[in-house]
PDB file of C-alpha atoms in Angstrom:
ATOM      1  CA  UNK A 162     220.121 124.966-158.957  1.00 45.00           C
ATOM      2  CA  UNK A 163     223.419 123.825-157.456  1.00 47.00           C
ATOM      3  CA  UNK A 164     225.764 127.043-155.380  1.00 49.00           C
ATOM      4  CA  UNK A 165     228.207 126.031-153.011  1.00 54.00           C
ATOM      5  CA  UNK A 166     226.655 126.098-149.909  1.00 56.00           C
ATOM      6  CA  UNK A 167     223.496 126.630-151.536  1.00 55.00           C
ATOM      7  CA  UNK A 168     220.747 123.834-153.215  1.00 61.00           C
ATOM      8  CA  UNK A 169     217.216 124.237-155.036  1.00 61.00           C
ATOM      9  CA  UNK A 170     215.133 122.730-156.521  1.00 67.00           C
ATOM     10  CA  UNK A 171     211.876 123.172-158.786  1.00 64.00           C
ATOM     11  CA  UNK A 172     209.201 120.087-158.658  1.00 67.00           C
ATOM     12  CA  UNK A 173     207.363 120.905-161.904  1.00 68.00           C
ATOM     13  CA  UNK A 174     205.344 117.348-161.038  1.00 67.00           C
ATOM     14  CA  UNK A 175     203.553 118.829-157.908  1.00 64.00           C
ATOM     15  CA  UNK A 176     202.562 122.226-160.414  1.00 66.00           C
ATOM     16  CA  UNK A 177     199.032 120.997-161.463  1.00 63.00           C
ATOM     17  CA  UNK A 178     198.691 122.692-164.558  1.00 65.00           C
ATOM     18  CA  UNK A 179     201.851 120.760-165.768  1.00 70.00           C
ATOM     19  CA  UNK A 180     199.552 117.396-166.093  1.00 69.00           C
ATOM     20  CA  UNK A 181     196.364 118.231-168.419  1.00 72.00           C
ATOM     21  CA  UNK A 182     197.133 121.187-169.584  1.00 74.00           C
ATOM     22  CA  UNK A 183     201.000 120.963-170.194  1.00 74.00           C
ATOM     23  CA  UNK A 184     200.185 117.721-171.581  1.00 79.00           C
ATOM     24  CA  UNK A 185     196.984 119.117-173.746  1.00 77.00           C
ATOM     25  CA  UNK A 186     199.529 121.463-175.309  1.00 75.00           C
ATOM     26  CA  UNK A 187     201.992 119.079-176.225  1.00 79.00           C
ATOM     27  CA  UNK A 188     199.337 116.570-177.625  1.00 80.00           C
ATOM     28  CA  UNK A 189     197.756 119.721-179.801  1.00 74.00           C
ATOM     29  CA  UNK A 190     200.418 120.668-181.338  1.00 73.00           C
ATOM     30  CA  UNK A 191     201.985 117.322-182.131  1.00 76.00           C
ATOM     31  CA  UNK A 192     198.841 116.958-183.808  1.00 74.00           C
ATOM     32  CA  UNK A 193     198.959 120.668-186.011  1.00 70.00           C
ATOM     33  CA  UNK A 194     202.552 119.168-187.226  1.00 70.00           C
ATOM     34  CA  UNK A 195     200.463 116.469-189.431  1.00 74.00           C
ATOM     35  CA  UNK A 196     197.694 119.156-189.986  1.00 70.00           C
ATOM     36  CA  UNK A 197     198.341 121.166-193.293  1.00 66.00           C
ATOM     37  CA  UNK A 198     198.430 124.768-192.621  1.00 63.00           C
ATOM     38  CA  UNK A 199     195.436 124.833-195.222  1.00 66.00           C
ATOM     39  CA  UNK A 200     192.982 123.016-193.334  1.00 67.00           C
ATOM     40  CA  UNK A 201     190.409 125.273-191.609  1.00 72.00           C
ATOM     41  CA  UNK A 202     191.826 123.880-187.692  1.00 68.00           C
ATOM     42  CA  UNK A 203     195.017 123.587-188.752  1.00 68.00           C
ATOM     43  CA  UNK A 204     194.960 127.734-189.582  1.00 72.00           C
ATOM     44  CA  UNK A 205     192.914 127.864-186.291  1.00 76.00           C
ATOM     45  CA  UNK A 206     195.290 125.687-184.288  1.00 72.00           C
ATOM     46  CA  UNK A 207     198.246 128.260-186.132  1.00 73.00           C
ATOM     47  CA  UNK A 208     196.456 130.796-185.018  1.00 79.00           C
ATOM     48  CA  UNK A 209     195.012 130.433-181.528  1.00 77.00           C
ATOM     49  CA  UNK A 210     199.243 129.305-180.936  1.00 76.00           C
ATOM     50  CA  UNK A 211     200.062 132.693-182.520  1.00 79.00           C
ATOM     51  CA  UNK A 212     198.249 134.824-179.864  1.00 81.00           C
ATOM     52  CA  UNK A 213     198.323 132.814-176.773  1.00 77.00           C
ATOM     53  CA  UNK A 214     202.503 132.692-177.527  1.00 77.00           C
ATOM     54  CA  UNK A 215     201.906 136.341-177.831  1.00 79.00           C
ATOM     55  CA  UNK A 216     200.237 136.993-174.644  1.00 77.00           C
ATOM     56  CA  UNK A 217     202.819 134.989-172.169  1.00 76.00           C
ATOM     57  CA  UNK A 218     206.002 136.804-174.017  1.00 78.00           C
ATOM     58  CA  UNK A 219     205.992 139.497-171.022  1.00 76.00           C
ATOM     59  CA  UNK A 220     203.980 137.511-168.094  1.00 74.00           C
ATOM     60  CA  UNK A 221     206.376 134.431-168.728  1.00 77.00           C
ATOM     61  CA  UNK A 222     209.434 136.705-167.816  1.00 77.00           C
ATOM     62  CA  UNK A 223     207.309 138.103-164.671  1.00 71.00           C
ATOM     63  CA  UNK A 224     207.031 135.083-163.559  1.00 73.00           C
ATOM     64  CA  UNK A 225     210.518 133.471-164.346  1.00 76.00           C
ATOM     65  CA  UNK A 226     211.886 136.720-162.441  1.00 73.00           C
ATOM     66  CA  UNK A 227     208.841 136.349-159.352  1.00 70.00           C
ATOM     67  CA  UNK A 228     210.569 132.593-158.962  1.00 72.00           C
ATOM     68  CA  UNK A 229     214.575 133.559-158.426  1.00 73.00           C
ATOM     69  CA  UNK A 230     213.521 136.352-156.608  1.00 70.00           C
ATOM     70  CA  UNK A 231     211.311 133.837-154.342  1.00 69.00           C
ATOM     71  CA  UNK A 232     214.278 131.339-154.394  1.00 70.00           C
ATOM     72  CA  UNK A 233     217.114 133.856-153.504  1.00 68.00           C
ATOM     73  CA  UNK A 234     214.706 135.025-150.376  1.00 68.00           C
ATOM     74  CA  UNK A 235     213.788 131.834-148.999  1.00 66.00           C
ATOM     75  CA  UNK A 236     217.251 129.757-150.095  1.00 69.00           C
ATOM     76  CA  UNK A 237     220.253 129.038-147.268  1.00 65.00           C
ATOM     77  CA  UNK A 238     220.611 129.476-144.075  1.00 65.00           C
ATOM     78  CA  UNK A 239     221.728 133.861-144.452  1.00 70.00           C
ATOM     79  CA  UNK A 240     218.420 134.554-147.191  1.00 76.00           C
ATOM     80  CA  UNK A 241     216.291 137.398-146.010  1.00 79.00           C
ATOM     81  CA  UNK A 242     213.284 134.843-145.404  1.00 77.00           C
ATOM     82  CA  UNK A 243     215.807 133.014-142.471  1.00 80.00           C
ATOM     83  CA  UNK A 244     216.310 136.408-141.112  1.00 81.00           C
ATOM     84  CA  UNK A 245     212.931 138.208-140.648  1.00 82.00           C
ATOM     85  CA  UNK A 246     211.362 134.819-139.922  1.00 84.00           C
ATOM     86  CA  UNK A 247     213.334 134.310-136.917  1.00 86.00           C
ATOM     87  CA  UNK A 248     214.055 137.626-135.824  1.00 88.00           C
ATOM     88  CA  UNK A 249     210.092 138.035-135.495  1.00 88.00           C
ATOM     89  CA  UNK A 250     210.223 134.559-133.448  1.00 89.00           C
ATOM     90  CA  UNK A 251     212.604 135.506-130.990  1.00 90.00           C
ATOM     91  CA  UNK A 252     210.713 139.172-130.268  1.00 90.00           C
ATOM     92  CA  UNK A 253     207.400 137.761-130.828  1.00 89.00           C
ATOM     93  CA  UNK A 254     207.960 134.567-129.215  1.00 89.00           C
ATOM     94  CA  UNK A 255     204.503 132.487-128.742  1.00 87.00           C
ATOM     95  CA  UNK A 256     202.275 135.589-129.721  1.00 88.00           C
ATOM     96  CA  UNK A 257     203.987 135.103-133.704  1.00 90.00           C
ATOM     97  CA  UNK A 258     200.432 132.705-134.121  1.00 90.00           C
ATOM     98  CA  UNK A 259     198.709 136.193-133.170  1.00 91.00           C
ATOM     99  CA  UNK A 260     199.609 137.888-136.666  1.00 91.00           C
ATOM    100  CA  UNK A 261     200.870 134.739-138.302  1.00 92.00           C
ATOM    101  CA  UNK A 262     197.838 134.984-140.574  1.00 92.00           C
ATOM    102  CA  UNK A 263     198.220 138.836-141.231  1.00 93.00           C
ATOM    103  CA  UNK A 264     201.801 137.707-142.312  1.00 92.00           C
ATOM    104  CA  UNK A 265     200.205 135.598-145.402  1.00 92.00           C
ATOM    105  CA  UNK A 266     197.878 138.477-146.404  1.00 93.00           C
ATOM    106  CA  UNK A 267     200.552 140.853-146.338  1.00 89.00           C
ATOM    107  CA  UNK A 268     202.354 138.509-149.055  1.00 87.00           C
ATOM    108  CA  UNK A 269     199.243 138.278-151.147  1.00 89.00           C
ATOM    109  CA  UNK A 270     198.784 142.321-151.414  1.00 89.00           C
ATOM    110  CA  UNK A 271     202.172 142.058-152.862  1.00 83.00           C
ATOM    111  CA  UNK A 272     202.419 139.120-154.791  1.00 81.00           C
ATOM    112  CA  UNK A 273     198.674 139.750-156.104  1.00 82.00           C
ATOM    113  CA  UNK A 274     199.111 135.618-155.743  1.00 83.00           C
ATOM    114  CA  UNK A 275     198.215 133.295-152.884  1.00 87.00           C
ATOM    115  CA  UNK A 276     200.272 130.736-154.361  1.00 84.00           C
ATOM    116  CA  UNK A 277     203.178 133.297-154.752  1.00 82.00           C
ATOM    117  CA  UNK A 278     202.357 134.379-150.984  1.00 86.00           C
ATOM    118  CA  UNK A 279     203.036 130.988-149.951  1.00 88.00           C
ATOM    119  CA  UNK A 280     205.819 129.971-151.500  1.00 82.00           C
ATOM    120  CA  UNK A 281     207.667 133.796-151.133  1.00 82.00           C
ATOM    121  CA  UNK A 282     206.532 133.361-146.997  1.00 87.00           C
ATOM    122  CA  UNK A 283     206.289 130.417-145.976  1.00 87.00           C
ATOM    123  CA  UNK A 284     210.155 129.942-145.325  1.00 87.00           C
ATOM    124  CA  UNK A 285     210.229 132.665-143.458  1.00 89.00           C
ATOM    125  CA  UNK A 286     207.032 131.270-140.978  1.00 90.00           C
ATOM    126  CA  UNK A 287     208.877 128.382-140.862  1.00 90.00           C
ATOM    127  CA  UNK A 288     211.895 130.399-139.408  1.00 89.00           C
ATOM    128  CA  UNK A 289     209.196 132.369-136.743  1.00 91.00           C
ATOM    129  CA  UNK A 290     207.283 129.008-136.325  1.00 91.00           C
ATOM    130  CA  UNK A 291     211.427 127.332-135.219  1.00 90.00           C
ATOM    131  CA  UNK A 292     212.675 130.320-133.068  1.00 90.00           C
ATOM    132  CA  UNK A 293     209.178 131.202-131.312  1.00 88.00           C
ATOM    133  CA  UNK A 294     208.747 126.864-130.765  1.00 87.00           C
ATOM    134  CA  UNK A 295     205.191 126.876-132.761  1.00 86.00           C
ATOM    135  CA  UNK A 296     204.014 124.009-134.779  1.00 86.00           C
ATOM    136  CA  UNK A 297     204.821 124.115-137.546  1.00 88.00           C
ATOM    137  CA  UNK A 298     202.267 122.832-139.519  1.00 87.00           C
ATOM    138  CA  UNK A 299     199.780 125.439-137.626  1.00 87.00           C
ATOM    139  CA  UNK A 300     201.579 128.651-138.739  1.00 91.00           C
ATOM    140  CA  UNK A 301     201.768 127.610-141.853  1.00 91.00           C
ATOM    141  CA  UNK A 302     198.073 126.809-140.928  1.00 91.00           C
ATOM    142  CA  UNK A 303     197.726 130.000-140.423  1.00 92.00           C
ATOM    143  CA  UNK A 304     200.112 131.483-143.971  1.00 93.00           C
ATOM    144  CA  UNK A 305     197.652 129.759-146.165  1.00 93.00           C
ATOM    145  CA  UNK A 306     194.761 131.340-144.254  1.00 93.00           C
ATOM    146  CA  UNK A 307     196.259 134.724-144.415  1.00 93.00           C
ATOM    147  CA  UNK A 308     197.575 134.528-148.125  1.00 93.00           C
ATOM    148  CA  UNK A 309     193.902 133.849-149.155  1.00 92.00           C
ATOM    149  CA  UNK A 310     192.261 136.453-147.223  1.00 92.00           C
ATOM    150  CA  UNK A 311     194.794 138.702-148.777  1.00 91.00           C
ATOM    151  CA  UNK A 312     193.113 138.457-151.969  1.00 90.00           C
ATOM    152  CA  UNK A 313     189.850 140.319-151.449  1.00 89.00           C
ATOM    153  CA  UNK A 314     193.328 143.226-150.567  1.00 89.00           C
ATOM    154  CA  UNK A 315     195.357 142.953-153.366  1.00 87.00           C
ATOM    155  CA  UNK A 316     195.361 145.282-155.778  1.00 85.00           C
ATOM    156  CA  UNK A 317     196.200 143.182-159.235  1.00 83.00           C
ATOM    157  CA  UNK A 318     193.091 140.934-157.962  1.00 85.00           C
ATOM    158  CA  UNK A 319     190.373 143.717-157.317  1.00 85.00           C
ATOM    159  CA  UNK A 320     191.633 145.321-160.435  1.00 84.00           C
ATOM    160  CA  UNK A 321     190.719 141.831-162.504  1.00 82.00           C
ATOM    161  CA  UNK A 322     188.163 141.586-161.267  1.00 83.00           C
ATOM    162  CA  UNK A 323     186.781 145.072-161.571  1.00 84.00           C
ATOM    163  CA  UNK A 324     187.894 144.178-165.440  1.00 83.00           C
ATOM    164  CA  UNK A 325     185.507 140.914-165.868  1.00 83.00           C
ATOM    165  CA  UNK A 326     182.680 142.330-163.796  1.00 83.00           C
ATOM    166  CA  UNK A 327     182.318 145.985-165.827  1.00 79.00           C
ATOM    167  CA  UNK A 328     181.922 143.802-168.801  1.00 76.00           C
ATOM    168  CA  UNK A 329     178.635 142.957-167.364  1.00 79.00           C
ATOM    169  CA  UNK A 330     178.243 146.088-165.460  1.00 81.00           C
ATOM    170  CA  UNK A 331     180.444 149.393-166.956  1.00 81.00           C
ATOM    171  CA  UNK A 332     178.941 151.235-164.104  1.00 82.00           C
ATOM    172  CA  UNK A 333     182.305 149.302-162.318  1.00 79.00           C
ATOM    173  CA  UNK A 334     184.660 150.770-164.220  1.00 81.00           C
ATOM    174  CA  UNK A 335     184.213 154.175-163.213  1.00 83.00           C
ATOM    175  CA  UNK A 336     184.474 153.215-159.406  1.00 83.00           C
ATOM    176  CA  UNK A 337     188.126 153.617-158.204  1.00 85.00           C
ATOM    177  CA  UNK A 338     190.100 150.736-157.241  1.00 80.00           C
ATOM    178  CA  UNK A 339     190.658 152.776-154.491  1.00 84.00           C
ATOM    179  CA  UNK A 340     187.124 152.529-152.944  1.00 86.00           C
ATOM    180  CA  UNK A 341     187.262 148.858-153.599  1.00 85.00           C
ATOM    181  CA  UNK A 342     189.719 148.560-151.553  1.00 87.00           C
ATOM    182  CA  UNK A 343     188.560 150.600-148.346  1.00 89.00           C
ATOM    183  CA  UNK A 344     185.074 148.712-149.263  1.00 89.00           C
ATOM    184  CA  UNK A 345     187.115 145.005-149.590  1.00 89.00           C
ATOM    185  CA  UNK A 346     189.207 145.813-146.370  1.00 90.00           C
ATOM    186  CA  UNK A 347     186.583 145.656-143.338  1.00 92.00           C
ATOM    187  CA  UNK A 348     186.099 141.983-144.600  1.00 91.00           C
ATOM    188  CA  UNK A 349     189.370 141.022-144.861  1.00 92.00           C
ATOM    189  CA  UNK A 350     190.007 142.393-141.660  1.00 93.00           C
ATOM    190  CA  UNK A 351     186.963 140.329-139.605  1.00 94.00           C
ATOM    191  CA  UNK A 352     188.520 136.894-141.565  1.00 92.00           C
ATOM    192  CA  UNK A 353     192.083 137.469-140.527  1.00 93.00           C
ATOM    193  CA  UNK A 354     191.038 138.932-137.018  1.00 93.00           C
ATOM    194  CA  UNK A 355     189.045 135.624-136.746  1.00 93.00           C
ATOM    195  CA  UNK A 356     191.320 133.137-138.028  1.00 91.00           C
ATOM    196  CA  UNK A 357     194.032 134.637-135.342  1.00 91.00           C
ATOM    197  CA  UNK A 358     191.848 134.161-132.762  1.00 92.00           C
ATOM    198  CA  UNK A 359     190.850 130.775-133.699  1.00 89.00           C
ATOM    199  CA  UNK A 360     194.494 129.910-133.874  1.00 86.00           C
ATOM    200  CA  UNK A 361     195.110 131.631-130.639  1.00 86.00           C
ATOM    201  CA  UNK A 362     192.505 129.690-128.662  1.00 85.00           C
ATOM    202  CA  UNK A 363     193.334 126.686-129.978  1.00 81.00           C
ATOM    203  CA  UNK A 364     196.785 127.475-129.346  1.00 77.00           C
ATOM    204  CA  UNK A 365     196.300 128.516-125.887  1.00 74.00           C
ATOM    205  CA  UNK A 366     193.566 125.974-124.706  1.00 73.00           C
ATOM    206  CA  UNK A 367     195.751 123.297-125.734  1.00 62.00           C
ATOM    207  CA  UNK A 368     194.051 122.344-128.427  1.00 50.00           C
ATOM    208  CA  UNK A 369     197.347 122.199-130.380  1.00 51.00           C
ATOM    209  CA  UNK A 370     200.555 120.901-128.970  1.00 53.00           C
TER     210      UNK A 370
END
């Protein structure tokens, strides 16, 4: 996608699911094309394709919208990501190291996905690192750690986990999401605090250049 002053591309081969699952799906579709629908496997494959297609229709719309929003958020010198990161980096200076992991967790809290948090907030972290004079790779490492920790406070992930565990323990389904969030907030805070402390310690002891 190219707009005057803005260039954006999406490297499909870097998506892990494309090669194993995409190739398998294409192979299955090709095989289904030559197998008569009257054949038992043909009927099974057709039913599976219809069911999966129905399930993916709405999530696909949301995913495409999320990718467009992420691209708009982080593309260009005047993008919100550059403004937010640059402002935060200038205000906090090298103290940005102390909050980088927490910022990554906030991204996962809202996005419900570590990948989307990294996709959306990595440009913010990059702009902050440049403004604060902090090594980019180290800030991005804290972003990744914080994004992973954010899974424990993401409502979307908590609801999914509740549904899965509820299949084995129905009593879990009666627990409100707010209670689950409060119980997981403590471990999340401890993990982010330890990660931030480790990052600051490495930075202050010159283990980071």
